PDB file of N, CA and C in Angstrom:
ATOM      1  N   UNK A  66    -161.955 -48.994  18.967  1.00  0.00           N
ATOM      2  CA  UNK A  66    -163.158 -49.130  18.432  1.00  0.00           C
ATOM      3  C   UNK A  66    -164.019 -48.661  20.048  1.00  0.00           C
ATOM      4  N   UNK A  67    -164.721 -47.640  19.820  1.00  0.00           N
ATOM      5  CA  UNK A  67    -165.491 -47.262  20.890  1.00  0.00           C
ATOM      6  C   UNK A  67    -166.858 -48.101  20.878  1.00  0.00           C
ATOM      7  N   UNK A  68    -167.205 -48.398  22.204  1.00  0.00           N
ATOM      8  CA  UNK A  68    -168.330 -49.286  22.522  1.00  0.00           C
ATOM      9  C   UNK A  68    -169.188 -48.756  23.619  1.00  0.00           C
ATOM     10  N   UNK A  69    -170.411 -48.767  23.727  1.00  0.00           N
ATOM     11  CA  UNK A  69    -171.171 -48.602  24.624  1.00  0.00           C
ATOM     12  C   UNK A  69    -171.789 -49.609  25.363  1.00  0.00           C
ATOM     13  N   UNK A  70    -171.966 -49.873  26.610  1.00  0.00           N
ATOM     14  CA  UNK A  70    -172.744 -50.930  27.197  1.00  0.00           C
ATOM     15  C   UNK A  70    -173.720 -50.462  27.802  1.00  0.00           C
ATOM     16  N   UNK A  71    -174.897 -51.117  27.587  1.00  0.00           N
ATOM     17  CA  UNK A  71    -176.320 -50.474  28.168  1.00  0.00           C
ATOM     18  C   UNK A  71    -176.718 -51.719  29.100  1.00  0.00           C
ATOM     19  N   UNK A  72    -177.126 -51.267  30.398  1.00  0.00           N
ATOM     20  CA  UNK A  72    -177.624 -52.400  31.187  1.00  0.00           C
ATOM     21  C   UNK A  72    -178.989 -51.771  31.922  1.00  0.00           C
ATOM     22  N   UNK A  73    -180.140 -52.528  31.438  1.00  0.00           N
ATOM     23  CA  UNK A  73    -181.435 -52.250  32.051  1.00  0.00           C
ATOM     24  C   UNK A  73    -181.344 -52.815  33.457  1.00  0.00           C
ATOM     25  N   UNK A  74    -181.825 -52.189  34.361  1.00  0.00           N
ATOM     26  CA  UNK A  74    -182.028 -52.820  35.739  1.00  0.00           C
ATOM     27  C   UNK A  74    -183.423 -52.794  36.170  1.00  0.00           C
ATOM     28  N   UNK A  75    -184.170 -53.892  36.627  1.00  0.00           N
ATOM     29  CA  UNK A  75    -185.422 -54.106  37.200  1.00  0.00           C
ATOM     30  C   UNK A  75    -185.371 -55.061  37.911  1.00  0.00           C
ATOM     31  N   UNK A  76    -185.778 -54.926  39.172  1.00  0.00           N
ATOM     32  CA  UNK A  76    -185.998 -55.716  40.526  1.00  0.00           C
ATOM     33  C   UNK A  76    -184.614 -56.789  40.817  1.00  0.00           C
ATOM     34  N   UNK A  77    -183.514 -56.204  40.135  1.00  0.00           N
ATOM     35  CA  UNK A  77    -182.082 -57.000  40.670  1.00  0.00           C
ATOM     36  C   UNK A  77    -181.232 -56.775  41.950  1.00  0.00           C
ATOM     37  N   UNK A  78    -181.162 -57.340  42.543  1.00  0.00           N
ATOM     38  CA  UNK A  78    -180.322 -57.107  43.846  1.00  0.00           C
ATOM     39  C   UNK A  78    -178.965 -56.252  43.417  1.00  0.00           C
ATOM     40  N   UNK A  79    -178.426 -55.437  44.325  1.00  0.00           N
ATOM     41  CA  UNK A  79    -177.123 -54.765  44.248  1.00  0.00           C
ATOM     42  C   UNK A  79    -176.011 -55.573  43.801  1.00  0.00           C
ATOM     43  N   UNK A  80    -176.001 -56.855  44.672  1.00  0.00           N
ATOM     44  CA  UNK A  80    -174.757 -57.581  44.592  1.00  0.00           C
ATOM     45  C   UNK A  80    -174.677 -58.147  42.790  1.00  0.00           C
ATOM     46  N   UNK A  81    -176.051 -58.509  42.656  1.00  0.00           N
ATOM     47  CA  UNK A  81    -176.042 -58.935  40.908  1.00  0.00           C
ATOM     48  C   UNK A  81    -175.569 -58.027  40.126  1.00  0.00           C
ATOM     49  N   UNK A  82    -175.960 -56.858  40.034  1.00  0.00           N
ATOM     50  CA  UNK A  82    -175.792 -55.814  39.200  1.00  0.00           C
ATOM     51  C   UNK A  82    -174.337 -55.505  39.323  1.00  0.00           C
ATOM     52  N   UNK A  83    -173.698 -55.584  40.651  1.00  0.00           N
ATOM     53  CA  UNK A  83    -172.165 -55.105  40.801  1.00  0.00           C
ATOM     54  C   UNK A  83    -171.279 -56.311  40.186  1.00  0.00           C
ATOM     55  N   UNK A  84    -171.807 -57.836  40.186  1.00  0.00           N
ATOM     56  CA  UNK A  84    -171.176 -58.821  39.486  1.00  0.00           C
ATOM     57  C   UNK A  84    -171.097 -58.785  38.008  1.00  0.00           C
ATOM     58  N   UNK A  85    -172.262 -58.087  37.368  1.00  0.00           N
ATOM     59  CA  UNK A  85    -172.340 -57.658  36.011  1.00  0.00           C
ATOM     60  C   UNK A  85    -171.175 -56.854  35.511  1.00  0.00           C
ATOM     61  N   UNK A  86    -171.393 -55.918  36.281  1.00  0.00           N
ATOM     62  CA  UNK A  86    -170.173 -54.998  36.004  1.00  0.00           C
ATOM     63  C   UNK A  86    -168.834 -55.401  36.555  1.00  0.00           C
ATOM     64  N   UNK A  87    -168.539 -56.282  37.172  1.00  0.00           N
ATOM     65  CA  UNK A  87    -167.322 -56.816  37.108  1.00  0.00           C
ATOM     66  C   UNK A  87    -166.825 -57.759  36.145  1.00  0.00           C
ATOM     67  N   UNK A  88    -167.921 -58.330  35.348  1.00  0.00           N
ATOM     68  CA  UNK A  88    -167.563 -59.258  34.169  1.00  0.00           C
ATOM     69  C   UNK A  88    -167.159 -58.194  33.182  1.00  0.00           C
ATOM     70  N   UNK A  89    -167.654 -57.192  32.980  1.00  0.00           N
ATOM     71  CA  UNK A  89    -167.191 -56.139  31.995  1.00  0.00           C
ATOM     72  C   UNK A  89    -165.864 -55.442  32.042  1.00  0.00           C
ATOM     73  N   UNK A  90    -165.375 -55.370  33.592  1.00  0.00           N
ATOM     74  CA  UNK A  90    -164.044 -55.133  33.721  1.00  0.00           C
ATOM     75  C   UNK A  90    -163.333 -56.170  33.335  1.00  0.00           C
ATOM     76  N   UNK A  91    -163.410 -57.290  33.282  1.00  0.00           N
ATOM     77  CA  UNK A  91    -162.741 -58.520  32.804  1.00  0.00           C
ATOM     78  C   UNK A  91    -162.528 -58.523  31.380  1.00  0.00           C
ATOM     79  N   UNK A  92    -163.410 -57.946  30.602  1.00  0.00           N
ATOM     80  CA  UNK A  92    -162.976 -57.841  29.220  1.00  0.00           C
ATOM     81  C   UNK A  92    -161.590 -57.535  28.618  1.00  0.00           C
ATOM     82  N   UNK A  93    -161.289 -58.006  27.643  1.00  0.00           N
ATOM     83  CA  UNK A  93    -160.000 -57.477  27.144  1.00  0.00           C
ATOM     84  C   UNK A  93    -160.138 -56.365  26.446  1.00  0.00           C
ATOM     85  N   UNK A  94    -161.252 -55.786  26.039  1.00  0.00           N
ATOM     86  CA  UNK A  94    -161.413 -54.387  25.424  1.00  0.00           C
ATOM     87  C   UNK A  94    -162.466 -53.782  26.242  1.00  0.00           C
ATOM     88  N   UNK A  95    -162.089 -52.757  26.928  1.00  0.00           N
ATOM     89  CA  UNK A  95    -163.029 -52.102  27.923  1.00  0.00           C
ATOM     90  C   UNK A  95    -163.760 -51.221  26.836  1.00  0.00           C
ATOM     91  N   UNK A  96    -164.993 -51.138  27.570  1.00  0.00           N
ATOM     92  CA  UNK A  96    -166.079 -50.126  26.866  1.00  0.00           C
ATOM     93  C   UNK A  96    -165.562 -48.576  27.111  1.00  0.00           C
ATOM     94  N   UNK A  97    -166.096 -47.986  26.163  1.00  0.00           N
ATOM     95  CA  UNK A  97    -165.881 -46.356  26.519  1.00  0.00           C
ATOM     96  C   UNK A  97    -166.972 -45.807  27.705  1.00  0.00           C
ATOM     97  N   UNK A  98    -168.125 -46.249  27.585  1.00  0.00           N
ATOM     98  CA  UNK A  98    -169.103 -46.062  28.394  1.00  0.00           C
ATOM     99  C   UNK A  98    -169.887 -47.301  28.904  1.00  0.00           C
ATOM    100  N   UNK A  99    -170.186 -47.314  30.091  1.00  0.00           N
ATOM    101  CA  UNK A  99    -171.366 -48.357  30.498  1.00  0.00           C
ATOM    102  C   UNK A  99    -172.486 -47.443  31.310  1.00  0.00           C
ATOM    103  N   UNK A 100    -173.868 -47.574  30.459  1.00  0.00           N
ATOM    104  CA  UNK A 100    -174.971 -46.888  30.969  1.00  0.00           C
ATOM    105  C   UNK A 100    -175.812 -47.895  31.689  1.00  0.00           C
ATOM    106  N   UNK A 101    -176.198 -47.549  32.856  1.00  0.00           N
ATOM    107  CA  UNK A 101    -177.280 -48.411  33.660  1.00  0.00           C
ATOM    108  C   UNK A 101    -178.480 -47.726  33.749  1.00  0.00           C
ATOM    109  N   UNK A 102    -179.617 -48.286  33.304  1.00  0.00           N
ATOM    110  CA  UNK A 102    -180.713 -47.401  33.155  1.00  0.00           C
ATOM    111  C   UNK A 102    -181.732 -48.150  34.204  1.00  0.00           C
ATOM    112  N   UNK A 103    -181.912 -47.563  35.344  1.00  0.00           N
ATOM    113  CA  UNK A 103    -182.958 -47.981  36.470  1.00  0.00           C
ATOM    114  C   UNK A 103    -184.368 -47.791  36.061  1.00  0.00           C
ATOM    115  N   UNK A 104    -185.066 -48.846  35.725  1.00  0.00           N
ATOM    116  CA  UNK A 104    -186.466 -48.791  35.202  1.00  0.00           C
ATOM    117  C   UNK A 104    -187.491 -48.702  36.447  1.00  0.00           C
ATOM    118  N   UNK A 105    -187.400 -47.551  36.901  1.00  0.00           N
ATOM    119  CA  UNK A 105    -188.368 -47.232  38.107  1.00  0.00           C
ATOM    120  C   UNK A 105    -187.696 -46.641  38.952  1.00  0.00           C
ATOM    121  N   UNK A 106    -188.160 -45.512  39.973  1.00  0.00           N
ATOM    122  CA  UNK A 106    -187.452 -44.834  40.853  1.00  0.00           C
ATOM    123  C   UNK A 106    -187.223 -45.734  41.846  1.00  0.00           C
ATOM    124  N   UNK A 107    -188.183 -46.547  42.211  1.00  0.00           N
ATOM    125  CA  UNK A 107    -188.072 -47.661  43.724  1.00  0.00           C
ATOM    126  C   UNK A 107    -186.868 -48.617  43.095  1.00  0.00           C
ATOM    127  N   UNK A 108    -186.368 -48.640  41.992  1.00  0.00           N
ATOM    128  CA  UNK A 108    -185.151 -49.578  41.680  1.00  0.00           C
ATOM    129  C   UNK A 108    -184.012 -49.054  41.940  1.00  0.00           C
ATOM    130  N   UNK A 109    -183.726 -48.020  42.165  1.00  0.00           N
ATOM    131  CA  UNK A 109    -182.630 -47.326  41.894  1.00  0.00           C
ATOM    132  C   UNK A 109    -181.807 -47.421  43.388  1.00  0.00           C
ATOM    133  N   UNK A 110    -180.274 -47.733  43.184  1.00  0.00           N
ATOM    134  CA  UNK A 110    -179.295 -47.567  44.157  1.00  0.00           C
ATOM    135  C   UNK A 110    -178.130 -47.072  43.707  1.00  0.00           C
ATOM    136  N   UNK A 111    -177.113 -46.940  44.621  1.00  0.00           N
ATOM    137  CA  UNK A 111    -175.833 -46.383  44.506  1.00  0.00           C
ATOM    138  C   UNK A 111    -175.106 -47.597  43.967  1.00  0.00           C
ATOM    139  N   UNK A 112    -174.427 -47.522  42.857  1.00  0.00           N
ATOM    140  CA  UNK A 112    -173.478 -48.512  42.295  1.00  0.00           C
ATOM    141  C   UNK A 112    -172.000 -48.245  42.739  1.00  0.00           C
ATOM    142  N   UNK A 113    -171.609 -49.341  43.622  1.00  0.00           N
ATOM    143  CA  UNK A 113    -170.082 -49.263  43.671  1.00  0.00           C
ATOM    144  C   UNK A 113    -169.228 -49.840  42.805  1.00  0.00           C
ATOM    145  N   UNK A 114    -168.569 -49.092  42.171  1.00  0.00           N
ATOM    146  CA  UNK A 114    -167.676 -49.515  41.032  1.00  0.00           C
ATOM    147  C   UNK A 114    -166.576 -48.568  40.563  1.00  0.00           C
ATOM    148  N   UNK A 115    -165.494 -48.719  40.179  1.00  0.00           N
ATOM    149  CA  UNK A 115    -164.673 -47.926  39.637  1.00  0.00           C
ATOM    150  C   UNK A 115    -164.435 -47.882  37.961  1.00  0.00           C
ATOM    151  N   UNK A 116    -165.612 -48.329  37.231  1.00  0.00           N
ATOM    152  CA  UNK A 116    -165.556 -48.136  35.703  1.00  0.00           C
ATOM    153  C   UNK A 116    -165.567 -46.998  35.134  1.00  0.00           C
ATOM    154  N   UNK A 117    -164.682 -46.682  34.497  1.00  0.00           N
ATOM    155  CA  UNK A 117    -164.459 -45.520  33.917  1.00  0.00           C
ATOM    156  C   UNK A 117    -165.708 -45.377  32.796  1.00  0.00           C
ATOM    157  N   UNK A 118    -166.284 -44.134  32.598  1.00  0.00           N
ATOM    158  CA  UNK A 118    -167.520 -43.705  31.769  1.00  0.00           C
ATOM    159  C   UNK A 118    -168.662 -44.303  32.177  1.00  0.00           C
ATOM    160  N   UNK A 119    -168.830 -44.418  33.577  1.00  0.00           N
ATOM    161  CA  UNK A 119    -170.048 -45.126  34.142  1.00  0.00           C
ATOM    162  C   UNK A 119    -171.302 -43.699  34.039  1.00  0.00           C
ATOM    163  N   UNK A 120    -172.313 -44.313  33.395  1.00  0.00           N
ATOM    164  CA  UNK A 120    -173.405 -43.332  33.432  1.00  0.00           C
ATOM    165  C   UNK A 120    -174.625 -43.758  34.357  1.00  0.00           C
ATOM    166  N   UNK A 121    -175.271 -43.281  34.872  1.00  0.00           N
ATOM    167  CA  UNK A 121    -176.659 -43.975  35.467  1.00  0.00           C
ATOM    168  C   UNK A 121    -177.793 -42.985  35.017  1.00  0.00           C
ATOM    169  N   UNK A 122    -178.859 -43.587  34.779  1.00  0.00           N
ATOM    170  CA  UNK A 122    -179.850 -42.853  34.546  1.00  0.00           C
ATOM    171  C   UNK A 122    -181.436 -43.678  34.982  1.00  0.00           C
ATOM    172  N   UNK A 123    -182.265 -42.932  35.562  1.00  0.00           N
ATOM    173  CA  UNK A 123    -183.564 -43.625  36.021  1.00  0.00           C
ATOM    174  C   UNK A 123    -184.580 -42.872  35.458  1.00  0.00           C
ATOM    175  N   UNK A 124    -185.606 -43.905  35.096  1.00  0.00           N
ATOM    176  CA  UNK A 124    -186.872 -43.391  34.463  1.00  0.00           C
ATOM    177  C   UNK A 124    -187.996 -44.005  34.935  1.00  0.00           C
ATOM    178  N   UNK A 125    -188.843 -43.679  34.571  1.00  0.00           N
ATOM    179  CA  UNK A 125    -190.283 -44.005  35.019  1.00  0.00           C
ATOM    180  C   UNK A 125    -190.376 -45.450  34.580  1.00  0.00           C
ATOM    181  N   UNK A 126    -191.083 -46.368  35.213  1.00  0.00           N
ATOM    182  CA  UNK A 126    -191.069 -47.721  35.037  1.00  0.00           C
ATOM    183  C   UNK A 126    -191.891 -47.831  33.739  1.00  0.00           C
ATOM    184  N   UNK A 127    -191.343 -48.590  32.808  1.00  0.00           N
ATOM    185  CA  UNK A 127    -191.709 -48.510  31.308  1.00  0.00           C
ATOM    186  C   UNK A 127    -191.489 -49.887  30.490  1.00  0.00           C
ATOM    187  N   UNK A 128    -190.601 -50.967  31.536  1.00  0.00           N
ATOM    188  CA  UNK A 128    -190.148 -52.124  30.821  1.00  0.00           C
ATOM    189  C   UNK A 128    -188.760 -51.987  30.367  1.00  0.00           C
ATOM    190  N   UNK A 129    -188.184 -53.388  29.923  1.00  0.00           N
ATOM    191  CA  UNK A 129    -186.842 -53.299  29.501  1.00  0.00           C
ATOM    192  C   UNK A 129    -186.606 -52.549  28.191  1.00  0.00           C
ATOM    193  N   UNK A 130    -187.570 -52.922  27.158  1.00  0.00           N
ATOM    194  CA  UNK A 130    -187.409 -52.211  25.713  1.00  0.00           C
ATOM    195  C   UNK A 130    -187.200 -50.643  26.112  1.00  0.00           C
ATOM    196  N   UNK A 131    -188.188 -49.912  26.808  1.00  0.00           N
ATOM    197  CA  UNK A 131    -188.013 -48.409  27.078  1.00  0.00           C
ATOM    198  C   UNK A 131    -186.702 -48.286  27.808  1.00  0.00           C
ATOM    199  N   UNK A 132    -186.087 -49.003  28.743  1.00  0.00           N
ATOM    200  CA  UNK A 132    -185.058 -48.815  29.405  1.00  0.00           C
ATOM    201  C   UNK A 132    -183.812 -48.696  28.403  1.00  0.00           C
ATOM    202  N   UNK A 133    -183.752 -49.934  27.582  1.00  0.00           N
ATOM    203  CA  UNK A 133    -182.745 -50.084  26.473  1.00  0.00           C
ATOM    204  C   UNK A 133    -182.686 -48.692  25.656  1.00  0.00           C
ATOM    205  N   UNK A 134    -183.951 -48.530  25.178  1.00  0.00           N
ATOM    206  CA  UNK A 134    -184.154 -47.339  24.269  1.00  0.00           C
ATOM    207  C   UNK A 134    -183.578 -45.985  24.908  1.00  0.00           C
ATOM    208  N   UNK A 135    -183.772 -45.838  26.124  1.00  0.00           N
ATOM    209  CA  UNK A 135    -183.312 -44.615  26.773  1.00  0.00           C
ATOM    210  C   UNK A 135    -181.956 -44.414  26.861  1.00  0.00           C
ATOM    211  N   UNK A 136    -181.179 -45.906  27.218  1.00  0.00           N
ATOM    212  CA  UNK A 136    -179.768 -46.053  27.287  1.00  0.00           C
ATOM    213  C   UNK A 136    -179.181 -45.557  25.948  1.00  0.00           C
ATOM    214  N   UNK A 137    -179.751 -46.414  25.032  1.00  0.00           N
ATOM    215  CA  UNK A 137    -179.177 -46.016  23.566  1.00  0.00           C
ATOM    216  C   UNK A 137    -178.966 -44.500  23.425  1.00  0.00           C
ATOM    217  N   UNK A 138    -180.103 -43.719  23.690  1.00  0.00           N
ATOM    218  CA  UNK A 138    -180.332 -42.382  23.463  1.00  0.00           C
ATOM    219  C   UNK A 138    -179.014 -41.556  24.165  1.00  0.00           C
ATOM    220  N   UNK A 139    -178.746 -42.213  25.243  1.00  0.00           N
ATOM    221  CA  UNK A 139    -177.532 -41.564  26.073  1.00  0.00           C
ATOM    222  C   UNK A 139    -176.100 -41.964  25.606  1.00  0.00           C
ATOM    223  N   UNK A 140    -176.045 -43.068  24.802  1.00  0.00           N
ATOM    224  CA  UNK A 140    -174.885 -43.360  24.195  1.00  0.00           C
ATOM    225  C   UNK A 140    -174.161 -42.559  23.362  1.00  0.00           C
ATOM    226  N   UNK A 141    -172.934 -42.507  23.235  1.00  0.00           N
ATOM    227  CA  UNK A 141    -172.110 -41.747  22.272  1.00  0.00           C
ATOM    228  C   UNK A 141    -171.033 -42.456  21.383  1.00  0.00           C
ATOM    229  N   UNK A 142    -171.355 -43.805  21.391  1.00  0.00           N
ATOM    230  CA  UNK A 142    -170.237 -44.562  20.613  1.00  0.00           C
ATOM    231  C   UNK A 142    -171.128 -45.120  19.442  1.00  0.00           C
ATOM    232  N   UNK A 143    -170.002 -45.660  18.405  1.00  0.00           N
ATOM    233  CA  UNK A 143    -170.667 -46.174  17.274  1.00  0.00           C
ATOM    234  C   UNK A 143    -171.467 -47.502  17.413  1.00  0.00           C
ATOM    235  N   UNK A 144    -170.617 -48.256  18.247  1.00  0.00           N
ATOM    236  CA  UNK A 144    -170.996 -49.645  18.559  1.00  0.00           C
ATOM    237  C   UNK A 144    -171.771 -49.769  19.898  1.00  0.00           C
ATOM    238  N   UNK A 145    -172.804 -50.537  20.130  1.00  0.00           N
ATOM    239  CA  UNK A 145    -173.684 -50.840  21.406  1.00  0.00           C
ATOM    240  C   UNK A 145    -173.725 -52.213  21.753  1.00  0.00           C
ATOM    241  N   UNK A 146    -173.846 -52.440  22.887  1.00  0.00           N
ATOM    242  CA  UNK A 146    -173.944 -53.667  23.429  1.00  0.00           C
ATOM    243  C   UNK A 146    -174.698 -53.660  24.603  1.00  0.00           C
ATOM    244  N   UNK A 147    -176.025 -54.503  24.244  1.00  0.00           N
ATOM    245  CA  UNK A 147    -177.086 -54.442  25.356  1.00  0.00           C
ATOM    246  C   UNK A 147    -176.542 -55.785  26.063  1.00  0.00           C
ATOM    247  N   UNK A 148    -176.506 -55.389  27.746  1.00  0.00           N
ATOM    248  CA  UNK A 148    -176.498 -56.543  28.625  1.00  0.00           C
ATOM    249  C   UNK A 148    -177.525 -56.537  29.545  1.00  0.00           C
ATOM    250  N   UNK A 149    -177.666 -58.025  29.958  1.00  0.00           N
ATOM    251  CA  UNK A 149    -178.667 -58.191  30.956  1.00  0.00           C
ATOM    252  C   UNK A 149    -178.118 -57.707  32.287  1.00  0.00           C
ATOM    253  N   UNK A 150    -178.723 -57.404  33.495  1.00  0.00           N
ATOM    254  CA  UNK A 150    -178.329 -57.141  34.889  1.00  0.00           C
ATOM    255  C   UNK A 150    -177.958 -57.997  35.632  1.00  0.00           C
ATOM    256  N   UNK A 151    -178.374 -59.503  35.126  1.00  0.00           N
ATOM    257  CA  UNK A 151    -178.084 -60.728  36.038  1.00  0.00           C
ATOM    258  C   UNK A 151    -176.944 -61.485  35.431  1.00  0.00           C
ATOM    259  N   UNK A 152    -176.103 -60.833  34.529  1.00  0.00           N
ATOM    260  CA  UNK A 152    -174.943 -61.572  34.105  1.00  0.00           C
ATOM    261  C   UNK A 152    -174.018 -61.953  35.360  1.00  0.00           C
ATOM    262  N   UNK A 153    -173.812 -63.288  35.504  1.00  0.00           N
ATOM    263  CA  UNK A 153    -172.897 -63.542  36.780  1.00  0.00           C
ATOM    264  C   UNK A 153    -171.211 -63.517  36.121  1.00  0.00           C
ATOM    265  N   UNK A 154    -170.258 -62.961  37.124  1.00  0.00           N
ATOM    266  CA  UNK A 154    -169.080 -63.189  37.115  1.00  0.00           C
ATOM    267  C   UNK A 154    -168.524 -64.335  37.598  1.00  0.00           C
ATOM    268  N   UNK A 155    -168.212 -65.450  37.145  1.00  0.00           N
ATOM    269  CA  UNK A 155    -167.999 -66.552  37.798  1.00  0.00           C
ATOM    270  C   UNK A 155    -166.468 -66.648  38.117  1.00  0.00           C
ATOM    271  N   UNK A 156    -165.762 -65.813  37.915  1.00  0.00           N
ATOM    272  CA  UNK A 156    -164.149 -65.631  38.334  1.00  0.00           C
ATOM    273  C   UNK A 156    -163.940 -65.088  39.750  1.00  0.00           C
TER     274      UNK A 156
END
């Protein structure tokens, strides 16, 4: 099963976003792609991770819905999971 994970990011610190990415890596079924959509050019930073299929896109600020829609347009999988950027990896 091919899965795309889409994460809109706005006003989230880098360590919090990287924690969300670590939680993806701990899943038993790895997604085919992870799409991070920075909602505004001033929000963008380099993500340090070794997730296969990571895509990063930056859009003009337009809100979470616009970021999710832009991520969906980039996805190539039949199944899409929308994830918030502030999911905490507790392990």
